[in-house]
Short mmCIF file of C-alpha atoms in Angstrom, two decimals:
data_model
loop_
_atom_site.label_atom_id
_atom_site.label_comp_id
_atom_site.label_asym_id
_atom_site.label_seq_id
_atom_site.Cartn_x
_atom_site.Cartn_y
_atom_site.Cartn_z
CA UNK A 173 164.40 114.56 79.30
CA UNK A 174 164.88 118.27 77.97
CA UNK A 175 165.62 116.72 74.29
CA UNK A 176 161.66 115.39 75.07
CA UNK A 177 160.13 118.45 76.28
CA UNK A 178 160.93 120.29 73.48
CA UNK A 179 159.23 117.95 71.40
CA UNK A 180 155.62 118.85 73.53
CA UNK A 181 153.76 121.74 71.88
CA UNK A 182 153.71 125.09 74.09
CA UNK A 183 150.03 124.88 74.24
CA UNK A 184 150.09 121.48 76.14
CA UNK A 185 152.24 122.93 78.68
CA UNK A 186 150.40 125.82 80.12
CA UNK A 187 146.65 124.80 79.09
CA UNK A 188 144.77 123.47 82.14
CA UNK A 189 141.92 122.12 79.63
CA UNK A 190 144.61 120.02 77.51
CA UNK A 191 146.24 118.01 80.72
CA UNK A 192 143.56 116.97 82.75
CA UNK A 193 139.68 117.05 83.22
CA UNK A 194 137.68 117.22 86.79
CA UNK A 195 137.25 113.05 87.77
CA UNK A 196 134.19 112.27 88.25
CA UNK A 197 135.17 109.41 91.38
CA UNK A 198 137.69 109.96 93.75
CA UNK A 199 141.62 108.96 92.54
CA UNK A 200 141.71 104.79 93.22
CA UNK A 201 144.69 104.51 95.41
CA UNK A 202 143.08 107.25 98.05
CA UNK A 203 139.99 105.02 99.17
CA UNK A 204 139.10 102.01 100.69
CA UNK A 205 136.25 99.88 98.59
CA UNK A 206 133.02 98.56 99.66
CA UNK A 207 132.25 94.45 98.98
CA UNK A 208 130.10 96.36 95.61
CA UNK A 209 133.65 98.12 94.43
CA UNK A 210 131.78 100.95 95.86
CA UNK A 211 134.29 103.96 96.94
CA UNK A 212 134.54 104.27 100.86
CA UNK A 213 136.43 107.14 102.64
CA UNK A 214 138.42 105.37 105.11
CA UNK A 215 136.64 102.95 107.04
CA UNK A 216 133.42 104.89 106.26
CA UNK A 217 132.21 108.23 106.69
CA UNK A 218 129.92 107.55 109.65
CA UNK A 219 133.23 105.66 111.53
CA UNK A 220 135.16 108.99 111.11
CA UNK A 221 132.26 111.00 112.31
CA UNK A 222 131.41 108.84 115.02
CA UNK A 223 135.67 109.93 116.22
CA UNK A 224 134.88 113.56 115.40
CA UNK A 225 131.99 113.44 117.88
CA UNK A 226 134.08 111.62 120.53
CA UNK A 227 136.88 113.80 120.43
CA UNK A 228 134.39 116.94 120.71
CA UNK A 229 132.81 115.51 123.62
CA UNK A 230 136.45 115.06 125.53
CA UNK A 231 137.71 118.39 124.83
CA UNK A 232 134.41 120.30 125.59
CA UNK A 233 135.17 123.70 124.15
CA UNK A 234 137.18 125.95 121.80
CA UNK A 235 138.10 125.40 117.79
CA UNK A 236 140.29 122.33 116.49
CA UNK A 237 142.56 122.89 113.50
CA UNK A 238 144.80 119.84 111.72
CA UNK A 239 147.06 119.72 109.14
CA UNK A 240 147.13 116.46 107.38
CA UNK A 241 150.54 115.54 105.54
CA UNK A 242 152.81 116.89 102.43
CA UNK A 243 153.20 114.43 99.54
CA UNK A 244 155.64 111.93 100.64
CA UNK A 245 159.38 112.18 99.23
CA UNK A 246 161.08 109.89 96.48
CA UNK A 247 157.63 108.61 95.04
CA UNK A 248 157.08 106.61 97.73
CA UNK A 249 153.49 105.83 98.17
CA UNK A 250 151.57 108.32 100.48
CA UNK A 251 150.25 107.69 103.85
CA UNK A 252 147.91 110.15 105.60
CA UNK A 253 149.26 110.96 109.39
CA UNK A 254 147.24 108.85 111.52
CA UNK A 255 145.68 110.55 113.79
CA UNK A 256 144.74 113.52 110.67
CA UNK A 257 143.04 109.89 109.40
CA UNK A 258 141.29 108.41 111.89
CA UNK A 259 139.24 111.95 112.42
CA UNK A 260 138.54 112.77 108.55
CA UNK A 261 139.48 109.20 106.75
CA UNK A 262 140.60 110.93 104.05
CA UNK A 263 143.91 109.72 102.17
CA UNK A 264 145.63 112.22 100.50
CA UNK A 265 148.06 115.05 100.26
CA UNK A 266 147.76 118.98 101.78
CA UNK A 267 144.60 118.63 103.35
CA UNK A 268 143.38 120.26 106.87
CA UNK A 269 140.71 120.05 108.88
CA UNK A 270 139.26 123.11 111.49
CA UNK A 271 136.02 121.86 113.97
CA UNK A 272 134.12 124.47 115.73
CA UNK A 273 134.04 122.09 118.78
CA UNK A 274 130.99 123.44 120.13
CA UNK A 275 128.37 124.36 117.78
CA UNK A 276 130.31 120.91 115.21
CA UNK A 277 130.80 123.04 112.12
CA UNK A 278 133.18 120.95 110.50
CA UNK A 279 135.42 122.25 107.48
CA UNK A 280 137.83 120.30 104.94
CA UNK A 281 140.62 121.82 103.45
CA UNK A 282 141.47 120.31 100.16
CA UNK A 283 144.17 121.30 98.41
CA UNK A 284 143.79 122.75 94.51
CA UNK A 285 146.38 120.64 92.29
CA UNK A 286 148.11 122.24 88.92
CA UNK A 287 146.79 120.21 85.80
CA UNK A 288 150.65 119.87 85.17
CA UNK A 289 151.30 117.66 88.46
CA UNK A 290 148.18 115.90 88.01
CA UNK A 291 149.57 114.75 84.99
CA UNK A 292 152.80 113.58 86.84
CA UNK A 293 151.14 111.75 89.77
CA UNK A 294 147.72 111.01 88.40
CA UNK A 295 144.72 112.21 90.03
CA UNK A 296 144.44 114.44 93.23
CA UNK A 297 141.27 115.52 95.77
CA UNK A 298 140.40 118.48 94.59
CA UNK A 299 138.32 121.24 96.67
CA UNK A 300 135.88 121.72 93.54
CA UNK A 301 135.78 117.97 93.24
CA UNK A 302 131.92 117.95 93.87
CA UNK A 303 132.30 114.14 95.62
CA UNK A 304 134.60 115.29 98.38
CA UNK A 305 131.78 116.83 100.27
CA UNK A 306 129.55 113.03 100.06
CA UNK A 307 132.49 110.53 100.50
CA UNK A 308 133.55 112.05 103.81
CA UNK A 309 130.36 113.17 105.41
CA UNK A 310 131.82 117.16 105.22
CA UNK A 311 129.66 119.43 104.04
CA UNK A 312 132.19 122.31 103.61
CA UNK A 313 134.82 121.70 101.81
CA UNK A 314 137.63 124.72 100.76
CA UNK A 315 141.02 125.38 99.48
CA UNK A 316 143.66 124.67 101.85
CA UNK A 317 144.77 128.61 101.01
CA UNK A 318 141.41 129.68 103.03
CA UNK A 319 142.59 127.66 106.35
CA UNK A 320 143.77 130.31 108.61
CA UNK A 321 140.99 132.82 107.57
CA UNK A 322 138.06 130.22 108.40
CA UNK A 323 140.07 129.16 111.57
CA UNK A 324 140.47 133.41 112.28
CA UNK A 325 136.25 133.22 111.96
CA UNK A 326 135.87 130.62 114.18
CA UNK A 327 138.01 132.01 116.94
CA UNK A 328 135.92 135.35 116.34
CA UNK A 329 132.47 133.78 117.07
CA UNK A 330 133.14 134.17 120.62
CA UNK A 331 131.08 137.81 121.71
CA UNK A 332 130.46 136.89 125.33
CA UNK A 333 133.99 138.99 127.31
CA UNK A 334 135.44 135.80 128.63
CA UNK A 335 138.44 134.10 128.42
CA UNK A 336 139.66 133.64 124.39
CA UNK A 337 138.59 130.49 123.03
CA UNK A 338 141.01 127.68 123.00
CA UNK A 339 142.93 126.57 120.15
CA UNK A 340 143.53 123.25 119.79
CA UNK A 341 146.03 121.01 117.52
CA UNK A 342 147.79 117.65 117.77
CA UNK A 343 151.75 118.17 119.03
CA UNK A 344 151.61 114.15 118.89
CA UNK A 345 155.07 113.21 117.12
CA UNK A 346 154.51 112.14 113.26
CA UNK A 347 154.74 108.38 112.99
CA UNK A 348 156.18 107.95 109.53
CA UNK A 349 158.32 104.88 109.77
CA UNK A 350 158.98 104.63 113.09
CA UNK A 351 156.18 102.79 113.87
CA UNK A 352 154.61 104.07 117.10
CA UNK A 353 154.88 107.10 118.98
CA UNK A 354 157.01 105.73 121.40
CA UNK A 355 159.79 105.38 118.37
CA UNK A 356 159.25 109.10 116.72
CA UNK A 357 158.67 111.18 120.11
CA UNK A 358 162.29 110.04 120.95
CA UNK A 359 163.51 110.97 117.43
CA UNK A 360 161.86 114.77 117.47
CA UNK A 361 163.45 115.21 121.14
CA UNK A 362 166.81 114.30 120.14
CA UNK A 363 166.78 115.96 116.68
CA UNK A 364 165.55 119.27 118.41
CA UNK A 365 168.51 118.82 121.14
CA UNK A 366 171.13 118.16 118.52
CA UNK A 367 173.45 121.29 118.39
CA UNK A 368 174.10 120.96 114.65
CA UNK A 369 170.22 120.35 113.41
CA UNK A 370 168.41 121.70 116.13
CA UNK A 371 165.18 121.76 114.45
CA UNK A 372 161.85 121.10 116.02
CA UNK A 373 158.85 118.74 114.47
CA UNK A 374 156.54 119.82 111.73
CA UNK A 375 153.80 119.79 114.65
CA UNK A 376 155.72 122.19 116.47
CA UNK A 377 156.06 124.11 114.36
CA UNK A 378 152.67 124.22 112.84
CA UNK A 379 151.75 125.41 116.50
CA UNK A 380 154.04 127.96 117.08
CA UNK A 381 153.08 129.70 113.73
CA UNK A 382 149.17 129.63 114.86
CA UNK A 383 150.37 131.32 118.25
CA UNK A 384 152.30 133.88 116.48
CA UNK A 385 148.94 134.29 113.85
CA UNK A 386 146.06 134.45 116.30
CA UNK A 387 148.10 135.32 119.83
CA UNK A 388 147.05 133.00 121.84
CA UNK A 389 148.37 129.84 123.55
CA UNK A 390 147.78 126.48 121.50
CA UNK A 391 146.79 123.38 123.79
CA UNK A 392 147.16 119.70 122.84
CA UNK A 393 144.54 117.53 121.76
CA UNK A 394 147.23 114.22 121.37
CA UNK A 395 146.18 113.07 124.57
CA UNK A 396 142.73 113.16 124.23
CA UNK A 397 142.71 111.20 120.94
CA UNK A 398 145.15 108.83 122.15
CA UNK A 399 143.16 107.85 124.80
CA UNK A 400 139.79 107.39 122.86
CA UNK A 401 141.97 105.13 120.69
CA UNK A 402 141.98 102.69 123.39
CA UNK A 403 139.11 101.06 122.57
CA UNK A 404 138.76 100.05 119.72
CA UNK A 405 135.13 99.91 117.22
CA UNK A 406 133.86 96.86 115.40
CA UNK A 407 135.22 98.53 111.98
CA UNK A 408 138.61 99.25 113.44
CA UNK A 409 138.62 95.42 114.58
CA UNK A 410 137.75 94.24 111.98
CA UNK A 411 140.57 96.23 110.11
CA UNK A 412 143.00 94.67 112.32
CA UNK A 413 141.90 91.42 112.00
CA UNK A 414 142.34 91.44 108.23
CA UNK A 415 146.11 92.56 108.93
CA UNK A 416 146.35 89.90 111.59
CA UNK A 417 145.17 86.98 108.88
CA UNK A 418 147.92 88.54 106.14
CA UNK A 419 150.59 88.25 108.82
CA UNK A 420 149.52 85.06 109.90
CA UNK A 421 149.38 83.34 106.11
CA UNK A 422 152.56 85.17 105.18
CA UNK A 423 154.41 83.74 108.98
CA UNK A 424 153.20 80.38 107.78
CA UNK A 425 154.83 80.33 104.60
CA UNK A 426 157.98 81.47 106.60
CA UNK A 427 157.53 78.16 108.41
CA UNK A 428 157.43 76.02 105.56
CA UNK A 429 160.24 77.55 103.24
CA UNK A 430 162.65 77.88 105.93
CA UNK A 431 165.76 75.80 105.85
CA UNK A 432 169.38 75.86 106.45
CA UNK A 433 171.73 78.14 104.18
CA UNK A 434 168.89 80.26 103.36
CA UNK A 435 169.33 83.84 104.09
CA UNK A 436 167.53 85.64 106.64
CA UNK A 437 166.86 87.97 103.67
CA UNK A 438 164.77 85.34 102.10
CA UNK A 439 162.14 85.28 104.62
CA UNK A 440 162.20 89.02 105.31
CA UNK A 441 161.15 89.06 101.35
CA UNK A 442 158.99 85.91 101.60
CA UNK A 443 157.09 87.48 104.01
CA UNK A 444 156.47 90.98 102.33
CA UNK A 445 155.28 89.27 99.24
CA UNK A 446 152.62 86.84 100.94
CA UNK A 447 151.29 89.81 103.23
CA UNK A 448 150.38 91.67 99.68
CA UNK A 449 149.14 88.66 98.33
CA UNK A 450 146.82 88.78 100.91
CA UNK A 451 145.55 92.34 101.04
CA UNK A 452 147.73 93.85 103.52
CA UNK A 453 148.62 97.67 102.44
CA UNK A 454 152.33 97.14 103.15
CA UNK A 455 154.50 96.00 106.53
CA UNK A 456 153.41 97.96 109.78
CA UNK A 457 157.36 97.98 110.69
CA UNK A 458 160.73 96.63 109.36
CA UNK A 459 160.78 93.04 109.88
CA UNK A 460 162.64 91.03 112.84
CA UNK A 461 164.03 88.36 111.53
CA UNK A 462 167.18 86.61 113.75
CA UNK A 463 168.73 83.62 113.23
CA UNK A 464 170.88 82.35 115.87
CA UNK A 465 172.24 85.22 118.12
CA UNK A 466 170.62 87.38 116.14
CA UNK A 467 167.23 85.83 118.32
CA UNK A 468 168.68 87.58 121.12
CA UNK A 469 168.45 90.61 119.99
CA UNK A 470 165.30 92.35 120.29
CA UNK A 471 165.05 94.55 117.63
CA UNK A 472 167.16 93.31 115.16
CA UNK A 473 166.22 94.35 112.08
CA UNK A 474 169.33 94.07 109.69
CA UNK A 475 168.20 90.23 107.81
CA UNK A 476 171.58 90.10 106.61
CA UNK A 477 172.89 86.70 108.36
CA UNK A 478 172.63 83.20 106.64
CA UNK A 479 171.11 80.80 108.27
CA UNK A 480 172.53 77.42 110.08
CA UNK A 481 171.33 74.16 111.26
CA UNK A 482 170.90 73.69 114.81
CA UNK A 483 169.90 77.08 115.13
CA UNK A 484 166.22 79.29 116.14
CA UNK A 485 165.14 81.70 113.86
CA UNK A 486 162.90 84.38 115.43
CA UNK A 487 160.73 86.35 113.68
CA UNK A 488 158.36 89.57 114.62
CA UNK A 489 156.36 91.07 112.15
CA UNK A 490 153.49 92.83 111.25
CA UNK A 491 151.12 94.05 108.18
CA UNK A 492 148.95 97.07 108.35
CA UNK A 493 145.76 97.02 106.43
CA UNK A 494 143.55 100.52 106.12
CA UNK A 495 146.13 102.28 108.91
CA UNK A 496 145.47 99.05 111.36
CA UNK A 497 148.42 96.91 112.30
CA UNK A 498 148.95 93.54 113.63
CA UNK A 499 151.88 92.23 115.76
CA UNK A 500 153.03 88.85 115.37
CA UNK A 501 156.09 86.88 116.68
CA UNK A 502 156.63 82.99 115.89
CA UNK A 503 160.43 80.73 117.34
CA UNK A 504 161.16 77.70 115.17
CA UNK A 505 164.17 75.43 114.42
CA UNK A 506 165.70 76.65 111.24
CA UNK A 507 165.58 72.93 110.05
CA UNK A 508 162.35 71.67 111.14
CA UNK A 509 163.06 70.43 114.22
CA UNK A 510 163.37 70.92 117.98
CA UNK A 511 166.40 70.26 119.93
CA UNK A 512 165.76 68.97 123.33
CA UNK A 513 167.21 72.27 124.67
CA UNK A 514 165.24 74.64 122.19
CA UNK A 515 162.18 72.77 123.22
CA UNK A 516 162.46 73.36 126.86
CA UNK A 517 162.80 76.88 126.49
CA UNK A 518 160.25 77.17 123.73
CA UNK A 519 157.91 74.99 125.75
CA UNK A 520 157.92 77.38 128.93
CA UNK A 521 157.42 80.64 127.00
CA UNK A 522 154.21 78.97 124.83
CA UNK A 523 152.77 78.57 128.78
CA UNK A 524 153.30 81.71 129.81
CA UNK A 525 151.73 83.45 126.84
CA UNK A 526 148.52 80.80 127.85
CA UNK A 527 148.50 81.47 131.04
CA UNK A 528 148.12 85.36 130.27
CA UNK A 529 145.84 85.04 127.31
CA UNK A 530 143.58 82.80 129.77
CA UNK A 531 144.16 86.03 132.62
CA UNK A 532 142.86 88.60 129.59
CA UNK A 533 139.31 89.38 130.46
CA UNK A 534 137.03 92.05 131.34
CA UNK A 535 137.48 93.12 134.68
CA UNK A 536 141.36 91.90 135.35
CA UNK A 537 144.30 93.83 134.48
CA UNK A 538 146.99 94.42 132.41
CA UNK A 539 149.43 93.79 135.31
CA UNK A 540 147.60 91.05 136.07
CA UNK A 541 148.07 89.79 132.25
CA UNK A 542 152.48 90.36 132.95
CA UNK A 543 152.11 88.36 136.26
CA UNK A 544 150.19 85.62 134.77
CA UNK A 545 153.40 85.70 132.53
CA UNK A 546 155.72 85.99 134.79
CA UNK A 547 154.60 83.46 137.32
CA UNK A 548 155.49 80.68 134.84
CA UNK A 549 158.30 81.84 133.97
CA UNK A 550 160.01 82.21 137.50
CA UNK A 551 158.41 78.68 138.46
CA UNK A 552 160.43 76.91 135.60
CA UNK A 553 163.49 78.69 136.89
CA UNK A 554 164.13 80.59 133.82
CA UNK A 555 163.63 84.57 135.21
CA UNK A 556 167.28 85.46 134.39
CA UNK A 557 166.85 85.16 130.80
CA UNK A 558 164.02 88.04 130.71
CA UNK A 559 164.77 91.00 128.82
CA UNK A 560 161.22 92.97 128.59
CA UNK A 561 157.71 92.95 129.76
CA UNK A 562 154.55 90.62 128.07
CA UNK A 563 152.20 93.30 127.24
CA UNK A 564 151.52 96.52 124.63
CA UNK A 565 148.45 97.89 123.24
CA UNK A 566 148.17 97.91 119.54
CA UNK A 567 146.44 99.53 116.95
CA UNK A 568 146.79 101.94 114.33
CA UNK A 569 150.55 102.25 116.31
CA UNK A 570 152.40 98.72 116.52
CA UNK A 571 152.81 99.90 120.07
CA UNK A 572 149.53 102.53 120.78
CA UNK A 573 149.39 105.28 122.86
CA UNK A 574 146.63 105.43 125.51
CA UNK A 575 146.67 104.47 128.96
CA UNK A 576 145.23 101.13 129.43
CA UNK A 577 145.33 101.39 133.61
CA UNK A 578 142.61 100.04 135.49
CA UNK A 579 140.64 97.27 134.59
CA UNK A 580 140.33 96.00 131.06
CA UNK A 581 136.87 96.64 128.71
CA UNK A 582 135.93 94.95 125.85
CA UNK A 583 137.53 96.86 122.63
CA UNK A 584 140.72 96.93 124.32
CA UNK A 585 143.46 95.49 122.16
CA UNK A 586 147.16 94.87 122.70
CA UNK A 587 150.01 91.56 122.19
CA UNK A 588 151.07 89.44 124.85
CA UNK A 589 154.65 88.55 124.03
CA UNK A 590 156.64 86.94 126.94
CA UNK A 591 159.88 85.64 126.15
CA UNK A 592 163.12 84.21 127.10
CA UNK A 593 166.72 84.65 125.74
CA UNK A 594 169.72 82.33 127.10
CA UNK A 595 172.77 84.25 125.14
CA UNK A 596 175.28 80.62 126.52
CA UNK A 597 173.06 78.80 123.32
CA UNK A 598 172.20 81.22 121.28
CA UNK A 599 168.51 80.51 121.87
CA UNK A 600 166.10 83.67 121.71
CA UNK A 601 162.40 82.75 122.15
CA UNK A 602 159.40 85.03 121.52
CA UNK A 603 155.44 83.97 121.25
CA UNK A 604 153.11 87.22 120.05
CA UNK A 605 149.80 87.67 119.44
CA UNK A 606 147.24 90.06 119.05
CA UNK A 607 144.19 89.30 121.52
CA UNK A 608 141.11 91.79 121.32
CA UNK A 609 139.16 91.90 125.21
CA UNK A 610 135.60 90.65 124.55
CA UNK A 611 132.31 90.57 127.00
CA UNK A 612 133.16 86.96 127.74
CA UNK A 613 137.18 87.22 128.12
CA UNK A 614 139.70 87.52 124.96
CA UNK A 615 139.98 86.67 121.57
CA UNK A 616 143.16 85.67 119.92
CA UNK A 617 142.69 87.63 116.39
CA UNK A 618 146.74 86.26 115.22
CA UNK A 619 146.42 82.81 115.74
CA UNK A 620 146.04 81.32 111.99
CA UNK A 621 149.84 81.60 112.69
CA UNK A 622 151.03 77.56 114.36
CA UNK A 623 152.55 78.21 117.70
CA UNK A 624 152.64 74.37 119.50
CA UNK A 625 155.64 72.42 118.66
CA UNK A 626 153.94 69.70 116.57
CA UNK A 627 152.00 71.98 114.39
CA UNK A 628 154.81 74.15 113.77
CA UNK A 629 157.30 70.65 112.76
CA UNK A 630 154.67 69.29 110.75
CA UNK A 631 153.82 72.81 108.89
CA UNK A 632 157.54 72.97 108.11
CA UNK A 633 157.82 69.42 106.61
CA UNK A 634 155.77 70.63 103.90
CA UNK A 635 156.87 72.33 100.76
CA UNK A 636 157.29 76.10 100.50
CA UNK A 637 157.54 78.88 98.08
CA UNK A 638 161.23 79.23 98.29
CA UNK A 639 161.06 75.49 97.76
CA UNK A 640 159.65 75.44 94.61
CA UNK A 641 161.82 78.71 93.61
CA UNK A 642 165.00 76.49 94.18
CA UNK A 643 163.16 73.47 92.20
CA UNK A 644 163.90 71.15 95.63
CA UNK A 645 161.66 68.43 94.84
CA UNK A 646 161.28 67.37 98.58
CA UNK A 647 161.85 68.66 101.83
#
């Protein structure tokens, strides 16, 4: 690499002019597109507007600031925090965002990239990009380096002897790869506890440097967005619905190329592929796919066991398409076909899950959604093998935060998942899908995916993918 750089004329390396010009349309793997190839900021700049306003009428008072992500390590692809996206929509690295909450002056920080890393990693948002401004519906737009002095102003504006304004940020654990706040929270705590690391979360810390800067306590706005989240828009349903359709085309391939002496790697793979191939942005978690005692356990996420006749293979997963996820878990014979015992235990799970999709309405609960579940369950006898509840909300989080107490609305969105696990056969079963609370009752938005016993034998007496990899010329 040095032998190469020697070879590039001096000029090239320090003139801004040689390495890169101002773009002219924002950088194509930081947008969403419209059905004209149009550039869209997120799920569109009135969506993320619409959550600004929303969020400004819950907290009331004082001045918002937010600090969107660093670029992510090891060239992995970047992903915006989502709670940074959902308010701005905007997909890309060393951004921040300040709100005068009551008077809505908004104000995007954009960070100002070197020519020399542009030419690395290919275009960046720019703050003197002139479309910033019209793709996300922010009129001001600045270098990140002005944050603190604009946030400084805002706190200023306040003449009239009272109490300081509040400052507000989101202390809301990062997501990353965890998957849902209920994974990272844990992971901050224990990190921060740890005698030899010891160190506390980016959030944190982002907080305890505007105390220190402005003297004043810094109040959480996590809570506040987390519970808006709860119900959901038509744009974000619709973004999960895409995801749900991916996960569901990708499980049915899973269906039809599985077979004994295939690896539980196989399908983990199989089903990344097809979720691409069908517009998902990437896998909303690790995949669960467990083969024989590896069913029972509920978060097994290893794929590293080969598969056997006779035997269940369970598998949970999940594609996320613009920041939306899906949650989808399907039981099936590894060769095609039910035992007697396998089908007795699949058979009572597939009626619990109906009886608490047909509970899911406006107006009933979420606890009445488990009981529905449950009641099945303990009337076929089968209550010792339960190992968790039927129910978790979902959204841009595989398991989102919100409180979804009290009586369900239409927008609400979350999995019902009962299942049963008898470790004497080796026989884990698990139904999941994604149903969406509508004015009428609930709509199953995973269900592409075969989940009665005949479909599911017939589906895998078909040819699959893996098939025709391996040149089997029947099944």
């Amino acid at each position: 690499m040095r032998r190469l750089l020697y070879a590039v004329p001096l000029f090239l390396l320090f003139s801004t002019s040689a390495l890169a010009q101002e773009p002219a349309a924002p950088p194509a793997g930081s947008v969403s597109r419209a059905a004209d190839g149009a550039p869209v900021c997120g799920l569109g700049a009135e969506f993320h507007a619409g959550r600004r306003v929303a969020l400004r009428e819950s907290l009331k008072e004082g001045v918002l600031v937010l600090r969107g992500l660093p670029p992510s390590r090891g060239n992995l692809t970047f992903r915006q925090d989502k709670n940074f996206w959902w308010l701005t929509g905007v997909e890309s690295p060393n951004v921040a965002f300040a709100m005068d909450i009551e008077s809505g002056h908004e104000v995007l920080f954009v960070y100002k990239p070197s020519a020399w890393k542009e030419r690395w990693e290919g275009e960046i948002w720019d703050s003197d990009d002139a479309w910033v401004a019209e793709l996300t519906g922010i009129e001001d737009v600045r270098p990140t380096a002005d944050l603190l002095d604009v946030v400084e102003e805002m706190l200023g504006l306040d003449t009239s002897g009272e109490a300081p304004r509040r400052l507000w940020t989101n202390l809301g654990a990062h997501i990353g790869l965890a998957g849902s706040y209920d994974s990272a929270g844990p992971y901050d705590r224990a990190r921060a506890k740890d005698p030899l690391d010891g160190r506390i979360s980016r959030e944190k810390a982002f907080a305890a440097h505007l105390e220190e800067r402005f003297g004043r306590e810094v109040h959480d706005c996590w809570k506040a967005m987390s519970q808006i989240r709860v119900v959901k828009t038509a744009e974000e349903i619709a973004a999960m619905e895409r995801a749900a359709r991916s996960g569901a085309l990708a499980m049915c391939e899973a269906m039809r190329s599985c077979r004994p002496g295939l690896g539980e790697w196989d399908l983990d793979a199989l089903l990344n592929w097809i979720q691409a191939r069908h517009g998902a942005d990437g896998p909303a978690y690790a995949a669960i796919v467990g083969s024989g005692a590896n069913s029972l356990v509920l978060h097994y996420n290893f794929s590293a066991r080969r598969m056997r006749d006779g035997e269940v293979v369970l598998i949970d997963f999940g594609p996320e398409v613009d920041h939306y996820t899906t949650d989808i878990t399907r039981t099936f014979p590894v060769n095609g076909k039910f035992t007697d015992r396998q089908a007795e235990i699949y058979d009572v799970v597939l009626a619990a899950q109906a009886a608490g999709i047909a509970t899911a309405r406006p107006g009933s609960t979420i606890a009445d959604v488990e009981l529905a579940c449950r009641d099945v369950i303990l009337e076929a006898g089968m209550q010792e093998f339960m190992r968790h509840g039927a129910v978790h909300s979902v959204g841009m989080e595989v398991h989102d935060p919100g409180s979804m107490r009290g009586e369900l609305v239409p927008g609400m969105c979350f999995t019902i998942e009962p299942g049963l696990y008898e470790d004497a056969t080796g026989i884990g079963v698990r139904i999941e899908d994604v149903v969406v609370i509508t004015a009428e009752g609930c709509r199953v938005i995973s269900d592409q995916a075969p989940k009665e016993r005949s479909e599911i034998e017939a589906l895998m007496a078909e040819k699959g993918v893996l098939d025709w990899v391996d040149g089997r010329s029947n099944r």
